Structures are given as C-alpha cells and as structure tokens.
C-alpha cells in the first residue's frame, strides 16, 4: 500500500509536470525557427521563468475539475467542463503575454538582438505550445492516473506487500549505488513507474478466459432489426465536425457575410495575415522555414478569401469575375510558393 499512497500524494504534481516537456518542445522549436542558440544565459533564464508560468494553466484546469467533482459531476464530465471553461482564460492570458513579448523578440537592435530576443523567443515558444496542447494532454494524463490508482487499489494484499518490499530494496540500492542526485531521481521515477507497469503487463498477458461468451449447447440465432445503407454519406468525423455548424445555422447564429459590416468581425484575421506575410518573407532568413510558413499564408489566404467570396456571391450573384478570381487564387499561389 506504500506505492498507492505515494501515487495518491504525488498524482497532481506529477500531472502538472507534463506541462514542462510541452513548454520545452515549444521553446526548442522557436529557437530552431529563429536560429538562436540554446546555450545562452538569456535562453536558460527564459526556461527557468517558464517552469513557474506554464504550470499555472494546469493548476487552474485541475482545480476547477476537482470543484466540479465535489458538486456531483463525474470524472470525465468534470474534465470536459473544466477544459471548455478554461479555454478562454488560458488563451487570453497566453495571447496577451505573447503579444507583449513579440516586439522584444523581433527587435534587431544591439540590446534586443543579443539579450532580449533569445529570452522572449524562449518564453513565446514554450508558452504558446504548452497552452495549446495542455488542454489535450492534461485531461488525458489525469484520467490515466486515476485509472491507474483505481486498478492499484484492487490488487491483492500480497502484491502490495511484495511491492513494498521491492520498493524498499530498490530505494536502498539507488541510495547506495547511484551517483549524483539527478541519477537518483531518474532511477526513483523509473522504479515507481516500472513496478506497476510490469505487474499490469504480467496480469494481462497471462490472463486466461474464465467465462464462456457463447454457450456451445445453445443454438445461435442472429436477428437483424434494422439495416440501413446511405450512399455518398460523409464519414463520422465529418458529420460530427459539421454538426455544430448546422446547429448554429438552424438557430440563426452562423456568420453570414452579406455586407462589409459583417467582415469587421474577422478584421483581426487580415491583421494576422499581414503580420504572417511580413514574418515569413521579410524577417525569417531560413529558406526551409520560409517554404513551410508559406503554406500557412496560403491556408489563411484561402480562408479569408472564402469569407470575401461569400459576400461577393451575395452582392454580385452569378458573377464570372468572382469565379475566375477564385480559380486564380486557388491554383496560382502554390506555384508562386
């Protein structure tokens, strides 16, 4: 039962630690994209600041999920509701921080280019990457950790005693033979993870079927109640993806671009497209990254053109110029890239 108590005590901190690798991956990608060195004092300072910043979003998510569970929500429902409720505050705080750091990251003066840019790029990359993927990884890790604890509580007392003895022997061996605090921490994490993992693998791989699914003495009877085949029907993913749009259209909440005033609500996308064009073709010097980001420019251009095309089709119904412009934009931009 010692390992179960350890798991329960360190479950939440262990879940929050998953945000740190996400931030590290985002920072490394941002440094690679901009050509900055990792072995820099300012870059390492940015990593240290990220250690205290990126875990805040996970703390908010898990804390609100625990509040919902105390109100009677089930585990999966509480995590879903907490994720939906925390999307806005997490994105708002991350976007405002990134927007504040962006001038420093793109500065080319002596102070900004040498000191401020690596620090700001590290923070921007790690914060944006962890904020986006945290909403997926943290609920998944939380559910996996709780399933593990529920499975471990169902083991027999003999296995608990065996695990306790092996854990004590392993801790003694690590303390006696491992050199350095870092290797001792690595071995301890491996010991705590591998013991339940090996136990679960042995139980599942050596399990034998004890129940008869079909009684061999009874006659098998198959009855089809309803069989429907719809040709040219979209797949399940497409139906679920478009279901929200259909519901909003039925409720009259869908965005209809019938006037120039309707395009004002997407004006931020035009600003984003302008910044992306400047960032891709006038700021970055690596040809590979220019080529890859050009396709993001292409996708955003087509998305904005789709909105403008809706307005033009409504204003000039059946216009050949709009159709020709649509074909030119769709087929001419990729050869230019």
CSV table of C-alpha atoms in Angstrom, one decimal, residues 58-265:
chain,number,residue,atom,x,y,z
A,58,UNK,CA,-2.8,23.2,-15.5
A,59,UNK,CA,-3.4,24.1,-11.9
A,60,UNK,CA,-6.5,26.1,-12.9
A,61,UNK,CA,-7.8,23.3,-15.0
A,62,UNK,CA,-7.4,20.5,-12.4
A,63,UNK,CA,-8.6,22.7,-9.5
A,64,UNK,CA,-11.8,23.6,-11.4
A,65,UNK,CA,-12.3,19.9,-12.3
A,66,UNK,CA,-12.0,19.0,-8.7
A,67,UNK,CA,-14.6,21.7,-7.7
A,68,UNK,CA,-17.0,20.2,-10.3
A,69,UNK,CA,-16.5,16.7,-9.0
A,70,UNK,CA,-17.2,17.9,-5.4
A,71,UNK,CA,-20.5,19.2,-6.8
A,72,UNK,CA,-21.5,15.8,-8.1
A,73,UNK,CA,-20.0,15.7,-11.7
A,74,UNK,CA,-18.4,12.5,-12.8
A,75,UNK,CA,-14.7,12.4,-13.7
A,76,UNK,CA,-14.9,12.6,-17.5
A,77,UNK,CA,-17.7,15.2,-17.4
A,78,UNK,CA,-15.8,17.4,-14.9
A,79,UNK,CA,-12.7,17.3,-17.0
A,80,UNK,CA,-14.6,18.2,-20.2
A,81,UNK,CA,-16.5,21.0,-18.5
A,82,UNK,CA,-13.2,22.3,-16.9
A,83,UNK,CA,-11.5,22.2,-20.3
A,84,UNK,CA,-14.3,24.1,-22.0
A,85,UNK,CA,-14.5,26.7,-19.2
A,86,UNK,CA,-10.7,27.2,-19.1
A,87,UNK,CA,-10.1,27.7,-22.8
A,88,UNK,CA,-10.9,31.4,-22.8
A,89,UNK,CA,-8.8,32.4,-19.7
A,90,UNK,CA,-5.9,30.2,-20.8
A,91,UNK,CA,-5.9,31.6,-24.4
A,92,UNK,CA,-6.4,35.2,-23.3
A,93,UNK,CA,-3.5,35.1,-20.8
A,94,UNK,CA,-1.2,33.3,-23.2
A,95,UNK,CA,-2.0,35.7,-26.1
A,96,UNK,CA,-1.5,38.8,-24.1
A,97,UNK,CA,1.8,37.6,-22.8
A,98,UNK,CA,2.9,36.6,-26.3
A,99,UNK,CA,1.8,40.0,-27.7
A,100,UNK,CA,3.8,41.8,-25.0
A,101,UNK,CA,6.9,39.7,-25.7
A,102,UNK,CA,6.7,39.9,-29.5
A,103,UNK,CA,8.3,43.4,-30.1
A,104,UNK,CA,11.2,42.3,-27.9
A,105,UNK,CA,11.6,39.0,-29.8
A,106,UNK,CA,11.6,40.7,-33.2
A,107,UNK,CA,13.9,43.6,-32.2
A,108,UNK,CA,17.2,43.8,-34.1
A,109,UNK,CA,18.9,46.5,-32.0
A,110,UNK,CA,22.1,45.7,-30.0
A,111,UNK,CA,20.3,45.0,-26.7
A,112,UNK,CA,17.3,43.3,-28.2
A,113,UNK,CA,19.1,41.1,-30.6
A,114,UNK,CA,21.8,39.9,-28.1
A,115,UNK,CA,19.9,39.8,-24.8
A,116,UNK,CA,16.2,40.3,-25.2
A,117,UNK,CA,15.4,38.3,-28.3
A,118,UNK,CA,16.6,34.8,-27.1
A,119,UNK,CA,14.7,35.3,-23.8
A,120,UNK,CA,11.5,36.5,-25.4
A,121,UNK,CA,11.6,33.8,-28.1
A,122,UNK,CA,12.0,31.1,-25.5
A,123,UNK,CA,9.0,32.4,-23.5
A,124,UNK,CA,6.8,32.8,-26.5
A,125,UNK,CA,7.5,29.4,-28.0
A,126,UNK,CA,7.1,27.5,-24.7
A,127,UNK,CA,4.0,29.4,-23.5
A,128,UNK,CA,2.1,29.1,-26.8
A,129,UNK,CA,2.9,25.5,-27.4
A,130,UNK,CA,2.1,24.4,-23.9
A,131,UNK,CA,-1.1,26.4,-23.8
A,132,UNK,CA,-2.5,24.7,-26.9
A,133,UNK,CA,-1.5,21.1,-26.1
A,134,UNK,CA,-2.1,21.3,-22.4
A,135,UNK,CA,-5.9,21.2,-23.0
A,136,UNK,CA,-5.4,17.8,-24.6
A,137,UNK,CA,-2.6,16.2,-22.5
A,138,UNK,CA,-3.5,17.2,-19.0
A,139,UNK,CA,-7.1,15.7,-19.1
A,140,UNK,CA,-5.7,12.6,-20.7
A,141,UNK,CA,-2.9,12.2,-18.1
A,142,UNK,CA,-5.4,12.9,-15.3
A,143,UNK,CA,-7.8,10.2,-16.5
A,144,UNK,CA,-4.9,7.7,-17.0
A,145,UNK,CA,-3.5,8.5,-13.5
A,146,UNK,CA,-6.9,7.9,-11.8
A,147,UNK,CA,-7.4,4.7,-13.8
A,148,UNK,CA,-4.0,3.5,-12.5
A,149,UNK,CA,-4.9,4.3,-8.9
A,150,UNK,CA,-8.2,2.6,-9.2
A,151,UNK,CA,-6.5,-0.5,-10.6
A,152,UNK,CA,-3.8,-0.5,-8.0
A,153,UNK,CA,-6.3,-0.3,-5.1
A,154,UNK,CA,-7.9,-3.5,-6.5
A,155,UNK,CA,-4.7,-5.6,-6.2
A,156,UNK,CA,-4.4,-8.3,-3.5
A,157,UNK,CA,-2.6,-7.5,-0.2
A,158,UNK,CA,0.1,-10.0,-1.1
A,159,UNK,CA,1.1,-7.9,-4.1
A,160,UNK,CA,1.0,-4.8,-2.0
A,161,UNK,CA,3.4,-6.4,0.4
A,162,UNK,CA,5.7,-7.6,-2.4
A,163,UNK,CA,5.7,-4.2,-4.0
A,164,UNK,CA,6.5,-2.6,-0.6
A,165,UNK,CA,9.5,-4.9,-0.1
A,166,UNK,CA,10.8,-4.4,-3.6
A,167,UNK,CA,10.3,-0.7,-3.3
A,168,UNK,CA,12.3,-0.5,-0.1
A,169,UNK,CA,15.1,-2.7,-1.6
A,170,UNK,CA,15.1,-0.5,-4.7
A,171,UNK,CA,15.3,2.7,-2.8
A,172,UNK,CA,18.2,1.3,-0.7
A,173,UNK,CA,20.0,0.2,-3.9
A,174,UNK,CA,19.5,3.6,-5.5
A,175,UNK,CA,20.8,5.4,-2.5
A,176,UNK,CA,23.8,3.1,-2.2
A,177,UNK,CA,24.9,2.7,-5.8
A,178,UNK,CA,23.6,5.7,-7.8
A,179,UNK,CA,26.0,8.6,-8.2
A,180,UNK,CA,24.5,12.1,-8.0
A,181,UNK,CA,21.1,13.5,-7.2
A,182,UNK,CA,20.0,13.6,-10.8
A,183,UNK,CA,20.6,9.9,-11.4
A,184,UNK,CA,19.0,9.0,-8.1
A,185,UNK,CA,15.8,11.0,-9.1
A,186,UNK,CA,15.8,9.3,-12.5
A,187,UNK,CA,16.1,5.8,-11.0
A,188,UNK,CA,13.5,6.5,-8.4
A,189,UNK,CA,10.9,7.6,-11.1
A,190,UNK,CA,11.8,4.5,-13.2
A,191,UNK,CA,11.3,2.3,-10.1
A,192,UNK,CA,7.9,3.8,-9.2
A,193,UNK,CA,6.7,3.6,-12.8
A,194,UNK,CA,8.1,0.1,-13.8
A,195,UNK,CA,6.8,-1.9,-10.8
A,196,UNK,CA,3.0,-1.3,-11.5
A,197,UNK,CA,3.7,-1.4,-15.3
A,198,UNK,CA,5.4,-4.8,-15.1
A,199,UNK,CA,2.6,-6.1,-12.8
A,200,UNK,CA,-0.1,-5.0,-15.2
A,201,UNK,CA,1.7,-6.5,-18.2
A,202,UNK,CA,2.1,-9.8,-16.4
A,203,UNK,CA,-1.6,-9.9,-15.4
A,204,UNK,CA,-2.9,-9.0,-18.8
A,205,UNK,CA,-0.5,-11.2,-20.8
A,206,UNK,CA,-1.0,-14.3,-18.6
A,207,UNK,CA,-4.8,-13.9,-18.1
A,208,UNK,CA,-6.9,-16.8,-19.2
A,209,UNK,CA,-10.5,-16.6,-20.2
A,210,UNK,CA,-12.7,-17.9,-17.4
A,211,UNK,CA,-16.2,-17.1,-18.9
A,212,UNK,CA,-17.9,-18.6,-21.9
A,213,UNK,CA,-19.2,-15.9,-24.2
A,214,UNK,CA,-21.3,-18.3,-26.3
A,215,UNK,CA,-22.8,-21.4,-24.7
A,216,UNK,CA,-21.9,-24.4,-27.1
A,217,UNK,CA,-25.1,-26.2,-26.1
A,218,UNK,CA,-27.4,-23.4,-27.3
A,219,UNK,CA,-28.4,-22.7,-30.8
A,220,UNK,CA,-27.1,-19.4,-32.3
A,221,UNK,CA,-29.8,-17.1,-33.6
A,222,UNK,CA,-28.9,-13.8,-35.4
A,223,UNK,CA,-31.7,-11.3,-35.9
A,224,UNK,CA,-31.3,-8.1,-37.8
A,225,UNK,CA,-33.7,-5.4,-36.6
A,226,UNK,CA,-32.7,-2.5,-38.8
A,227,UNK,CA,-30.2,-2.3,-41.7
A,228,UNK,CA,-29.6,1.0,-43.4
A,229,UNK,CA,-27.2,1.9,-46.2
A,230,UNK,CA,-26.8,5.5,-47.2
A,231,UNK,CA,-24.6,6.1,-50.2
A,232,UNK,CA,-22.3,9.1,-50.5
A,233,UNK,CA,-22.9,9.9,-46.8
A,234,UNK,CA,-19.9,11.7,-45.1
A,235,UNK,CA,-17.8,9.9,-42.6
A,236,UNK,CA,-18.4,10.0,-38.9
A,237,UNK,CA,-15.7,12.6,-38.3
A,238,UNK,CA,-17.1,14.9,-41.0
A,239,UNK,CA,-20.6,14.6,-39.6
A,240,UNK,CA,-19.6,15.5,-36.1
A,241,UNK,CA,-17.3,18.3,-37.3
A,242,UNK,CA,-20.1,19.9,-39.3
A,243,UNK,CA,-22.9,19.2,-36.8
A,244,UNK,CA,-22.1,22.4,-34.8
A,245,UNK,CA,-22.2,24.5,-37.9
A,246,UNK,CA,-25.6,23.0,-38.8
A,247,UNK,CA,-27.0,23.7,-35.3
A,248,UNK,CA,-25.7,27.3,-35.4
A,249,UNK,CA,-27.3,27.7,-38.8
A,250,UNK,CA,-30.7,26.4,-37.6
A,251,UNK,CA,-30.5,28.8,-34.6
A,252,UNK,CA,-29.6,31.7,-36.8
A,253,UNK,CA,-26.2,32.1,-35.1
A,254,UNK,CA,-24.0,31.3,-38.1
A,255,UNK,CA,-21.8,34.1,-39.6
A,256,UNK,CA,-23.3,35.3,-42.9
A,257,UNK,CA,-21.2,37.7,-44.8
A,258,UNK,CA,-23.8,39.8,-46.6
A,259,UNK,CA,-22.3,43.2,-46.1
A,260,UNK,CA,-19.0,44.9,-45.4
A,261,UNK,CA,-20.1,45.3,-41.8
A,262,UNK,CA,-20.1,41.6,-41.4
A,263,UNK,CA,-16.5,41.4,-42.4
A,264,UNK,CA,-15.5,43.7,-39.5
A,265,UNK,CA,-15.7,40.7,-37.0
